[in-house]
mmCIF file of C-alpha atoms in Angstrom:
data_model
loop_
_atom_site.group_PDB
_atom_site.id
_atom_site.type_symbol
_atom_site.label_atom_id
_atom_site.label_comp_id
_atom_site.label_asym_id
_atom_site.label_seq_id
_atom_site.Cartn_x
_atom_site.Cartn_y
_atom_site.Cartn_z
ATOM 1 C CA GLU A 1 131.547 86.116 102.896
ATOM 2 C CA ARG A 2 131.661 87.034 106.531
ATOM 3 C CA PHE A 3 131.692 85.318 109.908
ATOM 4 C CA ASP A 4 131.242 87.262 113.100
ATOM 5 C CA PHE A 5 133.651 86.976 116.000
ATOM 6 C CA THR A 6 131.748 83.977 117.380
ATOM 7 C CA GLY A 7 132.070 82.025 114.124
ATOM 8 C CA GLN A 8 128.453 82.485 113.031
ATOM 9 C CA VAL A 9 127.721 83.149 109.345
ATOM 10 C CA VAL A 10 126.796 86.781 108.641
ATOM 11 C CA VAL A 11 127.218 86.618 104.843
ATOM 12 C CA PRO A 12 127.393 83.214 103.090
ATOM 13 C CA LEU A 13 130.330 82.541 100.789
ATOM 14 C CA ASP A 14 129.586 83.804 97.258
ATOM 15 C CA GLU A 15 130.939 80.847 95.291
ATOM 16 C CA ASP A 16 130.205 82.474 91.937
ATOM 17 C CA ALA A 17 132.391 85.441 92.939
ATOM 18 C CA VAL A 18 135.115 83.017 93.998
ATOM 19 C CA LYS A 19 135.032 81.320 90.597
ATOM 20 C CA ARG A 20 135.174 84.650 88.763
ATOM 21 C CA ALA A 21 138.213 85.670 90.828
ATOM 22 C CA LEU A 22 139.905 82.349 90.117
ATOM 23 C CA ASP A 23 139.198 82.761 86.391
ATOM 24 C CA ARG A 24 141.039 86.099 86.440
ATOM 25 C CA LEU A 25 143.942 84.553 88.327
ATOM 26 C CA ALA A 26 144.108 81.678 85.835
ATOM 27 C CA LEU A 27 144.752 84.223 83.070
ATOM 28 C CA GLN A 28 147.756 85.459 85.062
ATOM 29 C CA GLU A 29 149.153 81.897 85.241
ATOM 30 C CA ILE A 30 149.678 82.047 88.997
ATOM 31 C CA GLU A 31 151.338 79.158 90.818
ATOM 32 C CA SER A 32 150.325 80.008 94.382
ATOM 33 C CA LEU A 33 147.212 81.418 96.047
ATOM 34 C CA ALA A 34 146.716 82.922 99.536
ATOM 35 C CA VAL A 35 143.230 82.928 101.090
ATOM 36 C CA VAL A 36 142.554 85.179 104.091
ATOM 37 C CA PHE A 37 139.078 85.802 105.515
ATOM 38 C CA LEU A 38 138.104 87.650 108.676
ATOM 39 C CA PHE A 39 137.557 85.356 111.701
ATOM 40 C CA SER A 40 138.537 82.256 109.717
ATOM 41 C CA PHE A 41 140.687 81.247 112.673
ATOM 42 C CA ILE A 42 137.419 80.736 114.594
ATOM 43 C CA ASN A 43 135.485 79.102 111.756
ATOM 44 C CA PRO A 44 137.621 77.908 108.799
ATOM 45 C CA ARG A 45 134.740 76.590 106.664
ATOM 46 C CA HIS A 46 134.734 79.361 104.033
ATOM 47 C CA GLU A 47 138.493 79.274 103.473
ATOM 48 C CA GLN A 48 138.383 75.496 103.172
ATOM 49 C CA ARG A 49 135.577 75.740 100.616
ATOM 50 C CA VAL A 50 137.630 78.174 98.527
ATOM 51 C CA ARG A 51 140.433 75.595 98.458
ATOM 52 C CA GLU A 52 137.989 72.965 97.211
ATOM 53 C CA ILE A 53 136.839 75.272 94.414
ATOM 54 C CA ALA A 54 140.421 76.249 93.550
ATOM 55 C CA ALA A 55 141.374 72.586 93.226
ATOM 56 C CA LYS A 56 138.916 72.336 90.320
ATOM 57 C CA GLU A 57 139.392 75.781 88.783
ATOM 58 C CA LEU A 58 143.166 76.049 89.231
ATOM 59 C CA PRO A 59 144.546 72.488 89.284
ATOM 60 C CA GLY A 60 148.148 72.260 90.418
ATOM 61 C CA VAL A 61 148.166 75.660 92.125
ATOM 62 C CA ASP A 62 149.360 75.774 95.747
ATOM 63 C CA VAL A 63 146.774 77.148 98.164
ATOM 64 C CA SER A 64 147.710 78.692 101.529
ATOM 65 C CA LEU A 65 144.869 79.147 104.021
ATOM 66 C CA SER A 66 145.329 81.622 106.852
ATOM 67 C CA CYS A 67 143.318 79.344 109.145
ATOM 68 C CA GLU A 68 146.123 76.788 108.826
ATOM 69 C CA ILE A 69 149.202 78.995 108.498
ATOM 70 C CA MET A 70 148.446 81.270 111.472
ATOM 71 C CA PRO A 71 145.091 80.408 113.092
ATOM 72 C CA ARG A 72 144.830 83.425 115.369
ATOM 73 C CA ALA A 73 144.300 87.174 115.394
ATOM 74 C CA PRO A 74 145.228 89.919 114.591
ATOM 75 C CA GLU A 75 144.298 90.214 110.942
ATOM 76 C CA PHE A 76 147.348 92.066 109.594
ATOM 77 C CA GLU A 77 149.833 89.589 111.051
ATOM 78 C CA ARG A 78 147.780 86.641 109.797
ATOM 79 C CA THR A 79 147.450 88.123 106.312
ATOM 80 C CA SER A 80 151.133 89.033 106.044
ATOM 81 C CA THR A 81 152.288 85.612 107.256
ATOM 82 C CA THR A 82 149.950 83.780 104.867
ATOM 83 C CA LEU A 83 151.142 85.878 101.913
ATOM 84 C CA VAL A 84 154.781 85.103 102.636
ATOM 85 C CA ASN A 85 153.946 81.391 102.961
ATOM 86 C CA ALA A 86 152.269 81.500 99.541
ATOM 87 C CA TYR A 87 155.290 83.286 98.080
ATOM 88 C CA VAL A 88 157.982 80.905 99.329
ATOM 89 C CA GLY A 89 155.847 77.751 99.220
ATOM 90 C CA PRO A 90 156.309 76.507 95.633
ATOM 91 C CA LYS A 91 160.105 76.788 95.666
ATOM 92 C CA ILE A 92 160.470 75.147 99.068
ATOM 93 C CA LYS A 93 158.125 72.298 98.113
ATOM 94 C CA ARG A 94 160.085 71.632 94.927
ATOM 95 C CA TYR A 95 163.349 71.708 96.848
ATOM 96 C CA ILE A 96 162.084 69.286 99.516
ATOM 97 C CA GLY A 97 160.720 66.958 96.824
ATOM 98 C CA ARG A 98 164.056 66.831 94.985
ATOM 99 C CA LEU A 99 165.915 66.295 98.242
ATOM 100 C CA GLN A 100 163.695 63.392 99.286
ATOM 101 C CA GLU A 101 164.031 61.759 95.877
ATOM 102 C CA ALA A 102 167.826 62.065 95.966
ATOM 103 C CA LEU A 103 167.979 60.609 99.472
ATOM 104 C CA ARG A 104 165.776 57.658 98.520
ATOM 105 C CA ALA A 105 167.897 57.027 95.429
ATOM 106 C CA ALA A 106 170.968 56.993 97.673
ATOM 107 C CA GLY A 107 169.391 54.362 99.906
ATOM 108 C CA TYR A 108 168.162 56.540 102.794
ATOM 109 C CA GLY A 109 165.006 54.949 104.210
ATOM 110 C CA ARG A 110 164.253 57.108 107.248
ATOM 111 C CA ASP A 111 162.102 60.207 107.591
ATOM 112 C CA LEU A 112 163.715 63.466 106.508
ATOM 113 C CA LEU A 113 163.604 65.966 109.388
ATOM 114 C CA LEU A 114 164.011 69.695 108.774
ATOM 115 C CA MET A 115 164.969 72.477 111.141
ATOM 116 C CA GLN A 116 162.271 75.089 111.754
ATOM 117 C CA SER A 117 162.707 78.753 112.592
ATOM 118 C CA ASN A 118 161.584 78.083 116.184
ATOM 119 C CA GLY A 119 164.506 75.691 116.693
ATOM 120 C CA GLY A 120 162.462 72.495 116.501
ATOM 121 C CA LEU A 121 162.418 69.674 113.965
ATOM 122 C CA MET A 122 159.528 68.459 111.828
ATOM 123 C CA THR A 123 159.093 65.988 109.014
ATOM 124 C CA ALA A 124 159.438 67.062 105.411
ATOM 125 C CA ASP A 125 155.768 66.307 104.757
ATOM 126 C CA TYR A 126 154.721 68.748 107.500
ATOM 127 C CA VAL A 127 157.063 71.454 106.236
ATOM 128 C CA ALA A 128 155.744 71.005 102.684
ATOM 129 C CA GLU A 129 152.278 71.939 103.988
ATOM 130 C CA LYS A 130 153.597 74.944 105.936
ATOM 131 C CA PRO A 131 156.810 76.036 104.201
ATOM 132 C CA ILE A 132 157.098 79.334 106.043
ATOM 133 C CA THR A 133 158.193 77.438 109.147
ATOM 134 C CA VAL A 134 161.690 77.018 107.666
ATOM 135 C CA LEU A 135 162.170 80.736 106.957
ATOM 136 C CA GLY A 136 165.216 81.737 109.007
ATOM 137 C CA SER A 137 165.846 78.134 110.028
ATOM 138 C CA GLY A 138 169.547 78.324 109.154
ATOM 139 C CA PRO A 139 170.395 80.953 111.793
ATOM 140 C CA ALA A 140 168.037 79.170 114.212
ATOM 141 C CA GLY A 141 169.908 75.909 113.678
ATOM 142 C CA GLY A 142 173.168 77.684 114.398
ATOM 143 C CA VAL A 143 171.847 78.948 117.729
ATOM 144 C CA VAL A 144 170.647 75.453 118.658
ATOM 145 C CA GLY A 145 174.128 74.130 117.892
ATOM 146 C CA ALA A 146 175.710 76.908 119.952
ATOM 147 C CA CYS A 147 173.485 75.974 122.910
ATOM 148 C CA SER A 148 174.624 72.362 122.632
ATOM 149 C CA VAL A 149 178.317 73.241 122.514
ATOM 150 C CA SER A 150 177.978 75.743 125.373
ATOM 151 C CA SER A 151 176.199 73.222 127.577
ATOM 152 C CA LEU A 152 179.205 70.908 127.240
ATOM 153 C CA ALA A 153 181.356 73.762 128.538
ATOM 154 C CA GLY A 154 178.963 74.387 131.421
ATOM 155 C CA VAL A 155 177.906 77.767 130.010
ATOM 156 C CA GLY A 156 174.218 78.725 130.033
ATOM 157 C CA ASP A 157 174.315 82.479 129.375
ATOM 158 C CA PHE A 158 176.180 83.681 126.281
ATOM 159 C CA VAL A 159 176.102 85.748 123.104
ATOM 160 C CA SER A 160 175.802 83.655 119.938
ATOM 161 C CA VAL A 161 177.265 85.191 116.767
ATOM 162 C CA ASP A 162 177.074 83.604 113.325
ATOM 163 C CA MET A 163 179.134 85.247 110.582
ATOM 164 C CA GLY A 164 178.647 83.782 107.142
ATOM 165 C CA GLY A 165 179.001 85.207 103.678
ATOM 166 C CA THR A 166 176.233 87.803 103.646
ATOM 167 C CA SER A 167 174.996 88.391 107.181
ATOM 168 C CA TYR A 168 175.988 88.508 110.828
ATOM 169 C CA ASP A 169 173.392 86.964 113.139
ATOM 170 C CA VAL A 170 173.320 87.737 116.854
ATOM 171 C CA CYS A 171 171.299 85.913 119.509
ATOM 172 C CA LEU A 172 171.329 86.375 123.273
ATOM 173 C CA VAL A 173 170.944 83.057 125.132
ATOM 174 C CA ARG A 174 169.958 82.885 128.804
ATOM 175 C CA GLY A 175 169.760 79.718 130.855
ATOM 176 C CA GLY A 176 170.818 77.610 127.889
ATOM 177 C CA ARG A 177 167.753 78.575 125.834
ATOM 178 C CA PRO A 178 167.280 81.302 123.205
ATOM 179 C CA GLU A 179 164.204 83.491 123.294
ATOM 180 C CA VAL A 180 161.440 82.309 120.964
ATOM 181 C CA SER A 181 158.796 84.889 120.102
ATOM 182 C CA SER A 182 156.587 86.152 117.304
ATOM 183 C CA SER A 183 155.787 89.627 115.919
ATOM 184 C CA TRP A 184 159.440 90.743 115.737
ATOM 185 C CA ASN A 185 160.492 89.323 112.376
ATOM 186 C CA TRP A 186 159.940 91.867 109.606
ATOM 187 C CA HIS A 187 161.072 91.263 106.031
ATOM 188 C CA HIS A 188 160.672 94.607 104.285
ATOM 189 C CA ARG A 189 156.937 95.344 104.677
ATOM 190 C CA TYR A 190 155.960 91.802 105.607
ATOM 191 C CA LEU A 191 155.736 90.507 109.163
ATOM 192 C CA ILE A 192 156.196 86.805 109.945
ATOM 193 C CA GLY A 193 153.843 86.235 112.867
ATOM 194 C CA LEU A 194 155.030 82.742 113.816
ATOM 195 C CA PRO A 195 157.253 81.843 116.793
ATOM 196 C CA MET A 196 160.893 82.183 115.768
ATOM 197 C CA ILE A 197 164.206 82.211 117.607
ATOM 198 C CA ASP A 198 165.008 85.887 118.128
ATOM 199 C CA VAL A 199 168.056 86.287 115.890
ATOM 200 C CA GLN A 200 168.987 89.837 114.898
ATOM 201 C CA SER A 201 170.889 90.215 111.610
ATOM 202 C CA VAL A 202 173.060 92.919 110.078
ATOM 203 C CA GLY A 203 174.562 93.016 106.598
ATOM 204 C CA ALA A 204 178.095 92.055 107.610
ATOM 205 C CA GLY A 205 179.661 88.900 106.223
ATOM 206 C CA GLY A 206 182.653 87.677 104.308
ATOM 207 C CA GLY A 207 181.079 88.823 101.059
ATOM 208 C CA SER A 208 180.267 92.338 102.316
ATOM 209 C CA ILE A 209 181.553 94.835 99.759
ATOM 210 C CA ALA A 210 183.913 97.641 100.752
ATOM 211 C CA SER A 211 183.725 100.994 98.976
ATOM 212 C CA VAL A 212 184.691 104.628 99.395
ATOM 213 C CA VAL A 213 181.757 107.046 99.232
ATOM 214 C CA GLU A 214 182.340 110.809 99.538
ATOM 215 C CA GLY A 215 185.763 110.153 101.039
ATOM 216 C CA ALA A 216 184.517 107.707 103.702
ATOM 217 C CA LEU A 217 184.974 103.949 103.910
ATOM 218 C CA HIS A 218 181.793 101.844 103.867
ATOM 219 C CA VAL A 219 181.533 98.065 104.369
ATOM 220 C CA GLY A 220 178.225 96.361 103.550
ATOM 221 C CA PRO A 221 175.334 95.847 103.531
ATOM 222 C CA ALA A 222 175.790 95.139 99.794
ATOM 223 C CA SER A 223 177.314 91.697 99.293
ATOM 224 C CA ALA A 224 179.130 89.863 96.516
ATOM 225 C CA GLY A 225 177.189 86.740 97.540
ATOM 226 C CA ALA A 226 178.263 83.277 96.470
ATOM 227 C CA GLN A 227 178.319 84.292 92.794
ATOM 228 C CA PRO A 228 180.567 85.927 91.811
ATOM 229 C CA GLY A 229 181.814 86.082 95.400
ATOM 230 C CA PRO A 230 184.990 87.770 96.664
ATOM 231 C CA ILE A 231 187.684 88.711 94.153
ATOM 232 C CA CYS A 232 190.090 86.136 95.577
ATOM 233 C CA TYR A 233 187.819 83.242 94.521
ATOM 234 C CA GLY A 234 188.597 84.036 90.876
ATOM 235 C CA ARG A 235 184.945 83.720 89.801
ATOM 236 C CA GLY A 236 184.450 87.153 88.318
ATOM 237 C CA GLY A 237 184.251 89.324 91.427
ATOM 238 C CA THR A 238 185.582 92.844 90.923
ATOM 239 C CA ARG A 239 184.748 94.681 94.167
ATOM 240 C CA PRO A 240 186.788 94.186 97.370
ATOM 241 C CA THR A 241 185.097 92.296 100.181
ATOM 242 C CA VAL A 242 185.814 91.455 103.818
ATOM 243 C CA THR A 243 187.191 88.056 102.767
ATOM 244 C CA ASP A 244 189.582 89.783 100.367
ATOM 245 C CA ALA A 245 190.780 92.040 103.192
ATOM 246 C CA ASN A 246 191.278 89.028 105.470
ATOM 247 C CA LEU A 247 193.448 87.455 102.769
ATOM 248 C CA ILE A 248 195.683 90.539 102.493
ATOM 249 C CA LEU A 249 196.048 90.663 106.290
ATOM 250 C CA GLY A 250 197.229 87.045 106.374
ATOM 251 C CA TYR A 251 194.212 85.641 108.179
ATOM 252 C CA LEU A 252 193.516 83.223 105.307
ATOM 253 C CA ASN A 253 195.981 80.801 103.713
ATOM 254 C CA PRO A 254 195.898 81.364 99.937
ATOM 255 C CA ASP A 255 197.397 77.924 99.271
ATOM 256 C CA TYR A 256 195.070 75.935 101.517
ATOM 257 C CA PHE A 257 191.557 77.358 101.438
ATOM 258 C CA TYR A 258 188.409 75.228 101.508
ATOM 259 C CA GLY A 259 190.383 72.137 102.426
ATOM 260 C CA GLY A 260 192.947 72.893 99.740
ATOM 261 C CA GLU A 261 190.403 72.733 96.913
ATOM 262 C CA LEU A 262 190.596 76.452 96.096
ATOM 263 C CA ARG A 263 193.702 78.578 95.616
ATOM 264 C CA LEU A 264 193.082 82.243 96.350
ATOM 265 C CA ASP A 265 194.112 84.985 93.910
ATOM 266 C CA VAL A 266 196.200 87.415 95.992
ATOM 267 C CA ALA A 267 197.444 89.594 93.135
ATOM 268 C CA SER A 268 193.967 90.515 91.865
ATOM 269 C CA VAL A 269 192.856 91.426 95.385
ATOM 270 C CA GLU A 270 195.888 93.665 95.915
ATOM 271 C CA ARG A 271 195.175 95.550 92.687
ATOM 272 C CA ALA A 272 191.480 96.028 93.497
ATOM 273 C CA ILE A 273 192.005 97.210 97.085
ATOM 274 C CA ASP A 274 194.806 99.485 95.937
ATOM 275 C CA GLU A 275 192.674 101.113 93.235
ATOM 276 C CA GLN A 276 189.288 101.207 94.949
ATOM 277 C CA ILE A 277 190.194 101.711 98.626
ATOM 278 C CA ARG A 278 193.822 102.745 99.271
ATOM 279 C CA ARG A 279 194.161 105.519 96.685
ATOM 280 C CA PRO A 280 190.758 107.176 97.303
ATOM 281 C CA LEU A 281 191.500 107.222 101.062
ATOM 282 C CA GLY A 282 195.113 108.385 100.607
ATOM 283 C CA LEU A 283 196.571 105.516 102.632
ATOM 284 C CA GLU A 284 200.193 104.407 102.378
ATOM 285 C CA THR A 285 199.871 100.644 101.923
ATOM 286 C CA THR A 286 197.377 98.059 100.720
ATOM 287 C CA GLU A 287 197.599 96.458 104.176
ATOM 288 C CA ASP A 288 196.423 99.731 105.740
ATOM 289 C CA ALA A 289 193.379 99.712 103.459
ATOM 290 C CA ALA A 290 192.631 96.067 104.251
ATOM 291 C CA LEU A 291 192.944 96.766 107.975
ATOM 292 C CA GLY A 292 190.437 99.601 107.591
ATOM 293 C CA ILE A 293 187.946 97.183 106.024
ATOM 294 C CA PHE A 294 188.579 94.647 108.785
ATOM 295 C CA ARG A 295 188.124 97.213 111.570
ATOM 296 C CA MET A 296 185.022 98.690 109.966
ATOM 297 C CA VAL A 297 183.181 95.374 109.678
ATOM 298 C CA ASN A 298 184.206 94.480 113.237
ATOM 299 C CA ALA A 299 182.770 97.771 114.484
ATOM 300 C CA ASN A 300 179.487 97.103 112.671
ATOM 301 C CA MET A 301 179.252 93.659 114.247
ATOM 302 C CA ALA A 302 180.215 94.875 117.711
ATOM 303 C CA ASN A 303 177.471 97.485 117.503
ATOM 304 C CA ALA A 304 174.981 94.734 116.666
ATOM 305 C CA ILE A 305 175.992 92.877 119.835
ATOM 306 C CA ARG A 306 175.723 96.080 121.884
ATOM 307 C CA ARG A 307 172.242 96.751 120.516
ATOM 308 C CA VAL A 308 170.937 93.245 121.252
ATOM 309 C CA SER A 309 172.512 93.287 124.718
ATOM 310 C CA ALA A 310 171.109 96.720 125.546
ATOM 311 C CA MET A 311 167.606 95.589 124.552
ATOM 312 C CA ARG A 312 167.912 92.779 127.136
ATOM 313 C CA GLY A 313 169.591 94.871 129.831
ATOM 314 C CA VAL A 314 172.833 92.904 129.625
ATOM 315 C CA ASP A 315 176.427 94.160 129.622
ATOM 316 C CA PRO A 316 178.415 92.235 126.937
ATOM 317 C CA PRO A 317 181.542 91.677 129.098
ATOM 318 C CA GLU A 318 179.404 89.677 131.511
ATOM 319 C CA MET A 319 178.747 86.943 128.933
ATOM 320 C CA PRO A 320 180.980 84.609 126.898
ATOM 321 C CA LEU A 321 181.038 84.885 123.107
ATOM 322 C CA VAL A 322 180.202 81.793 121.031
ATOM 323 C CA ALA A 323 181.284 82.411 117.443
ATOM 324 C CA PHE A 324 180.686 80.197 114.415
ATOM 325 C CA GLY A 325 179.901 80.347 110.706
ATOM 326 C CA GLY A 326 182.424 80.455 107.901
ATOM 327 C CA ASN A 327 183.946 83.754 109.058
ATOM 328 C CA GLY A 328 183.097 83.739 112.775
ATOM 329 C CA PRO A 329 186.447 82.421 114.050
ATOM 330 C CA VAL A 330 188.431 84.913 111.961
ATOM 331 C CA HIS A 331 186.785 87.903 113.640
ATOM 332 C CA ALA A 332 185.807 86.578 117.085
ATOM 333 C CA GLY A 333 189.034 87.511 118.869
ATOM 334 C CA MET A 334 188.989 91.135 117.712
ATOM 335 C CA GLN A 335 185.282 91.464 118.531
ATOM 336 C CA ALA A 336 185.738 90.053 122.014
ATOM 337 C CA ALA A 337 188.606 92.450 122.681
ATOM 338 C CA GLU A 338 186.588 95.440 121.467
ATOM 339 C CA LEU A 339 183.600 94.517 123.652
ATOM 340 C CA GLY A 340 185.627 93.575 126.711
ATOM 341 C CA ILE A 341 184.490 89.936 126.534
ATOM 342 C CA ARG A 342 187.058 87.682 128.211
ATOM 343 C CA GLU A 343 185.805 84.198 127.349
#
């Protein structure tokens, strides 16, 4: 098939070829299909016809059309975005469906609204048709919350930092609003060409793993994640993490963590940091090794703030720091001191 740039048919859609392609895909037991034709954002008729054919040939398979996911040029960005939508679509749709069912069973009768990566809200039914819009919505929601809190304090310009378990997300906010743009968000070799809050991430979180490589201390980007998680959780973790170091330094209360529901295993953390970090580095105490981990992850995060600020022509000390996320408050004071931020 082919349309020209005015939307006029140059080559009609070869429906027999479409059916043959779908037959091959049926043998591979696919669950999601992406359809991308040149100039479909001007005339979507051929892509829509492929969906009609696929509904008969591949019943139950999700179909993502580029004319709906990203109805504009250029072709690479549209193709990449549509492919990612097709990849994440089935899981997100199943998740939203289960969530709606659980809410209805619990007596919730209103519409379910979901945060999008651009900072706005949409209904669950809309998101189910365009699942890619929630990619990165967690960090975006954090920035929206930071804007709300900062407005109550009369602050419009600030640096937002979100430190969770696996990543550290930085966003520069001016005039009470974060920058929303497209074409910046790469995931490996795929570009998401939709408007998203410009949040820059580095692999620095509470689960970031500390190790000694060739005599030098490294922290992250590898993470222990939620499972098994840090050693101190007692869920099978064996490699020291930032959270483990915070425990040794006394920044976490081992007897009252997670609202008192989880007691932290101090002894196992001490043994692991001693064996894997202190001895290889030749340090005197386990606390020295833990402090090295703490300072290293803080340096990585401070550099992320410097990079984002430099890209915007801003000097960090000129702006307040708004810190949140599970680990944000633990590290915010040290970061602010290192960057010269006073508020």
